[in-house]
């Protein structure tokens, strides 16, 4: 079991578009296992490779948090999205931040498993939300990017500038 260190916002790994996986090797399967271990160690329900500094299109999701029921998707493509839902989301790369985000309520995601076999997932409920959240990570997007501009502004004011203090220049 390997729990990998997490990249936290504003880490640059979170902001680049992840590369497609071409080789379905033991290294890829080890990365998928490590992502799973890291997700459980932090009590997350999803984790994408860029969050551990790996620029690859791989993520793991498991809204149930029951070991063995995780879904690992490689090279995902988001297909048909239907309906709307707003739910409060968090992210292991943005600790202690929770914001309400609008998403599709039903999605179809296709991709591959860790052996390169095609998979299609039709999801609703929390799994649909997690799949969209993790898919965004592979595009270099975070859930805060999906907030309306005024809430993004408020978010930056509250969270990102909180450690900035203005000091008078020394005479
Ligand atoms: Zn996240």
Short mmCIF file of C-alpha atoms and ligand atoms in Angstrom, two decimals:
data_model
loop_
_atom_site.label_atom_id
_atom_site.label_comp_id
_atom_site.label_asym_id
_atom_site.label_seq_id
_atom_site.Cartn_x
_atom_site.Cartn_y
_atom_site.Cartn_z
CA UNK A 1 0.00 0.00 0.00
CA UNK A 2 1.34 3.40 -0.98
CA UNK A 3 -0.22 6.65 0.06
CA UNK A 4 1.12 9.36 -2.21
CA UNK A 5 1.56 13.02 -1.25
CA UNK A 6 -1.26 15.24 -2.51
CA UNK A 7 -0.79 18.34 -4.65
CA UNK A 8 -2.72 21.23 -3.19
CA UNK A 9 -4.05 24.31 -4.98
CA UNK A 10 -2.22 26.38 -6.32
CA UNK A 11 0.11 23.51 -7.40
CA UNK A 12 0.83 23.72 -11.18
CA UNK A 13 0.15 19.96 -11.63
CA UNK A 14 -3.53 20.72 -11.00
CA UNK A 15 -3.68 23.15 -13.89
CA UNK A 16 -2.34 21.23 -16.88
CA UNK A 17 -4.35 19.02 -19.21
CA UNK A 18 -3.43 15.39 -18.52
CA UNK A 19 -1.83 13.21 -21.23
CA UNK A 20 -3.61 10.20 -22.71
CA UNK A 21 -2.39 6.82 -21.54
CA UNK A 22 -0.99 4.77 -24.44
CA UNK A 23 0.68 1.92 -22.55
CA UNK A 24 -1.30 -0.25 -20.16
CA UNK A 25 1.63 -1.41 -18.08
CA UNK A 26 2.21 -2.60 -14.54
CA UNK A 27 3.28 0.97 -13.76
CA UNK A 28 -0.20 2.19 -14.72
CA UNK A 29 -1.83 -0.49 -12.55
CA UNK A 30 0.46 0.44 -9.64
CA UNK A 31 -0.53 4.10 -10.08
CA UNK A 32 -4.23 3.09 -10.01
CA UNK A 33 -3.66 1.11 -6.78
CA UNK A 34 -1.74 3.99 -5.20
CA UNK A 35 -4.48 6.44 -6.20
CA UNK A 36 -7.03 4.14 -4.57
CA UNK A 37 -4.96 3.80 -1.37
CA UNK A 38 -4.39 7.56 -1.24
CA UNK A 39 -8.10 8.27 -1.77
CA UNK A 40 -9.08 5.96 1.11
CA UNK A 41 -6.31 7.26 3.39
CA UNK A 42 -7.80 10.75 3.04
CA UNK A 43 -11.42 9.54 3.18
CA UNK A 44 -12.05 10.87 -0.32
CA UNK A 45 -14.61 9.60 -2.80
CA UNK A 46 -12.51 10.32 -5.88
CA UNK A 47 -8.92 11.12 -6.84
CA UNK A 48 -7.32 11.96 -10.17
CA UNK A 49 -3.69 11.37 -11.18
CA UNK A 50 -2.81 15.11 -11.44
CA UNK A 51 -3.62 15.40 -7.73
CA UNK A 52 -0.61 13.20 -6.99
CA UNK A 53 1.54 14.99 -9.57
CA UNK A 54 1.04 12.43 -12.40
CA UNK A 55 0.17 14.04 -15.73
CA UNK A 56 -1.95 11.11 -16.98
CA UNK A 57 -5.64 10.60 -17.76
CA UNK A 58 -6.46 8.27 -14.89
CA UNK A 59 -8.81 8.63 -11.95
CA UNK A 60 -10.46 6.55 -9.29
CA UNK A 61 -13.98 7.11 -7.91
CA UNK A 62 -15.98 5.47 -5.17
CA UNK A 63 -18.88 7.35 -3.58
CA UNK A 64 -19.66 4.34 -1.35
CA UNK A 65 -16.14 4.45 0.23
CA UNK A 66 -16.31 0.65 0.46
CA UNK A 67 -13.06 -0.94 -0.54
CA UNK A 68 -13.30 -3.07 -3.66
CA UNK A 69 -16.15 -1.04 -5.14
CA UNK A 70 -13.94 1.66 -6.65
CA UNK A 71 -14.11 2.51 -10.33
CA UNK A 72 -10.81 3.23 -12.11
CA UNK A 73 -11.12 4.99 -15.46
CA UNK A 74 -8.33 5.61 -17.97
CA UNK A 75 -8.66 8.06 -20.91
CA UNK A 76 -12.24 9.04 -20.02
CA UNK A 77 -14.56 10.78 -22.47
CA UNK A 78 -17.65 12.47 -21.12
CA UNK A 79 -20.62 11.63 -23.34
CA UNK A 80 -24.28 12.48 -22.95
CA UNK A 81 -25.07 14.65 -19.92
CA UNK A 82 -28.67 15.21 -18.81
CA UNK A 83 -30.50 17.07 -16.07
CA UNK A 84 -29.18 19.50 -13.48
CA UNK A 85 -28.31 19.19 -9.85
CA UNK A 86 -26.55 21.47 -7.37
CA UNK A 87 -24.55 19.79 -4.63
CA UNK A 88 -21.92 20.94 -2.13
CA UNK A 89 -18.54 19.67 -3.25
CA UNK A 90 -15.13 19.43 -1.69
CA UNK A 91 -11.76 18.33 -3.06
CA UNK A 92 -8.69 16.73 -1.49
CA UNK A 93 -6.58 19.38 -3.26
CA UNK A 94 -8.59 22.21 -1.65
CA UNK A 95 -8.79 21.19 2.01
CA UNK A 96 -11.61 22.62 4.12
CA UNK A 97 -13.34 24.30 1.19
CA UNK A 98 -16.92 23.38 0.39
CA UNK A 99 -18.97 25.09 -2.30
CA UNK A 100 -22.23 24.38 -4.05
CA UNK A 101 -21.65 23.48 -7.71
CA UNK A 102 -24.12 22.93 -10.55
CA UNK A 103 -23.59 19.73 -12.54
CA UNK A 104 -25.47 17.37 -14.84
CA UNK A 105 -27.47 14.82 -12.87
CA UNK A 106 -27.00 11.92 -15.34
CA UNK A 107 -23.87 11.26 -17.35
CA UNK A 108 -22.38 8.68 -19.64
CA UNK A 109 -18.63 8.31 -19.35
CA UNK A 110 -16.63 6.01 -21.59
CA UNK A 111 -12.98 5.13 -21.35
CA UNK A 112 -10.74 2.19 -20.60
CA UNK A 113 -9.84 0.10 -17.60
CA UNK A 114 -6.24 -0.44 -16.42
CA UNK A 115 -5.82 -3.25 -18.99
CA UNK A 116 -7.00 -1.12 -21.92
CA UNK A 117 -10.44 -2.73 -22.16
CA UNK A 118 -13.27 -0.34 -23.11
CA UNK A 119 -15.69 0.64 -20.37
CA UNK A 120 -18.92 2.64 -20.44
CA UNK A 121 -20.44 3.92 -17.22
CA UNK A 122 -23.98 5.30 -17.04
CA UNK A 123 -24.16 7.15 -13.76
CA UNK A 124 -26.62 9.15 -11.71
CA UNK A 125 -26.62 10.45 -8.15
CA UNK A 126 -23.33 10.99 -6.36
CA UNK A 127 -21.35 8.81 -8.78
CA UNK A 128 -22.37 11.12 -11.67
CA UNK A 129 -21.07 14.12 -9.69
CA UNK A 130 -17.77 12.42 -8.80
CA UNK A 131 -17.18 11.33 -12.40
CA UNK A 132 -17.65 14.94 -13.61
CA UNK A 133 -15.44 16.32 -10.81
CA UNK A 134 -12.61 13.86 -11.58
CA UNK A 135 -12.99 14.32 -15.35
CA UNK A 136 -12.51 18.07 -14.76
CA UNK A 137 -9.24 17.38 -12.91
CA UNK A 138 -7.88 15.74 -16.08
CA UNK A 139 -8.69 18.95 -18.00
CA UNK A 140 -6.79 21.03 -15.42
CA UNK A 141 -10.05 22.31 -13.91
CA UNK A 142 -11.09 22.53 -10.27
CA UNK A 143 -14.63 22.70 -8.93
CA UNK A 144 -14.15 26.32 -7.87
CA UNK A 145 -13.78 27.20 -11.59
CA UNK A 146 -17.43 26.24 -12.04
CA UNK A 147 -18.74 28.78 -9.53
CA UNK A 148 -20.43 31.93 -10.85
CA UNK A 149 -17.95 34.84 -11.09
CA UNK A 150 -19.20 36.60 -7.95
CA UNK A 151 -18.77 33.46 -5.87
CA UNK A 152 -15.33 32.87 -7.38
CA UNK A 153 -14.40 36.43 -6.41
CA UNK A 154 -15.71 35.86 -2.91
CA UNK A 155 -13.87 32.53 -2.72
CA UNK A 156 -10.52 34.10 -3.68
CA UNK A 157 -11.08 36.91 -1.20
CA UNK A 158 -11.84 34.46 1.62
CA UNK A 159 -9.40 31.66 0.95
CA UNK A 160 -6.52 32.62 -1.27
CA UNK A 161 -5.75 36.05 0.13
CA UNK A 162 -6.22 35.14 3.77
CA UNK A 163 -2.49 34.77 4.38
CA UNK A 164 -1.56 37.97 2.63
CA UNK A 165 -0.91 40.77 5.08
CA UNK A 166 -0.06 44.28 4.09
CA UNK A 167 2.90 45.65 5.93
CA UNK A 168 4.20 49.17 5.86
CA UNK A 169 7.53 49.50 4.12
CA UNK A 170 10.45 50.07 6.43
CA UNK A 171 11.46 53.73 6.53
ZN1 LIG B 1 -10.98 17.13 -6.61
#
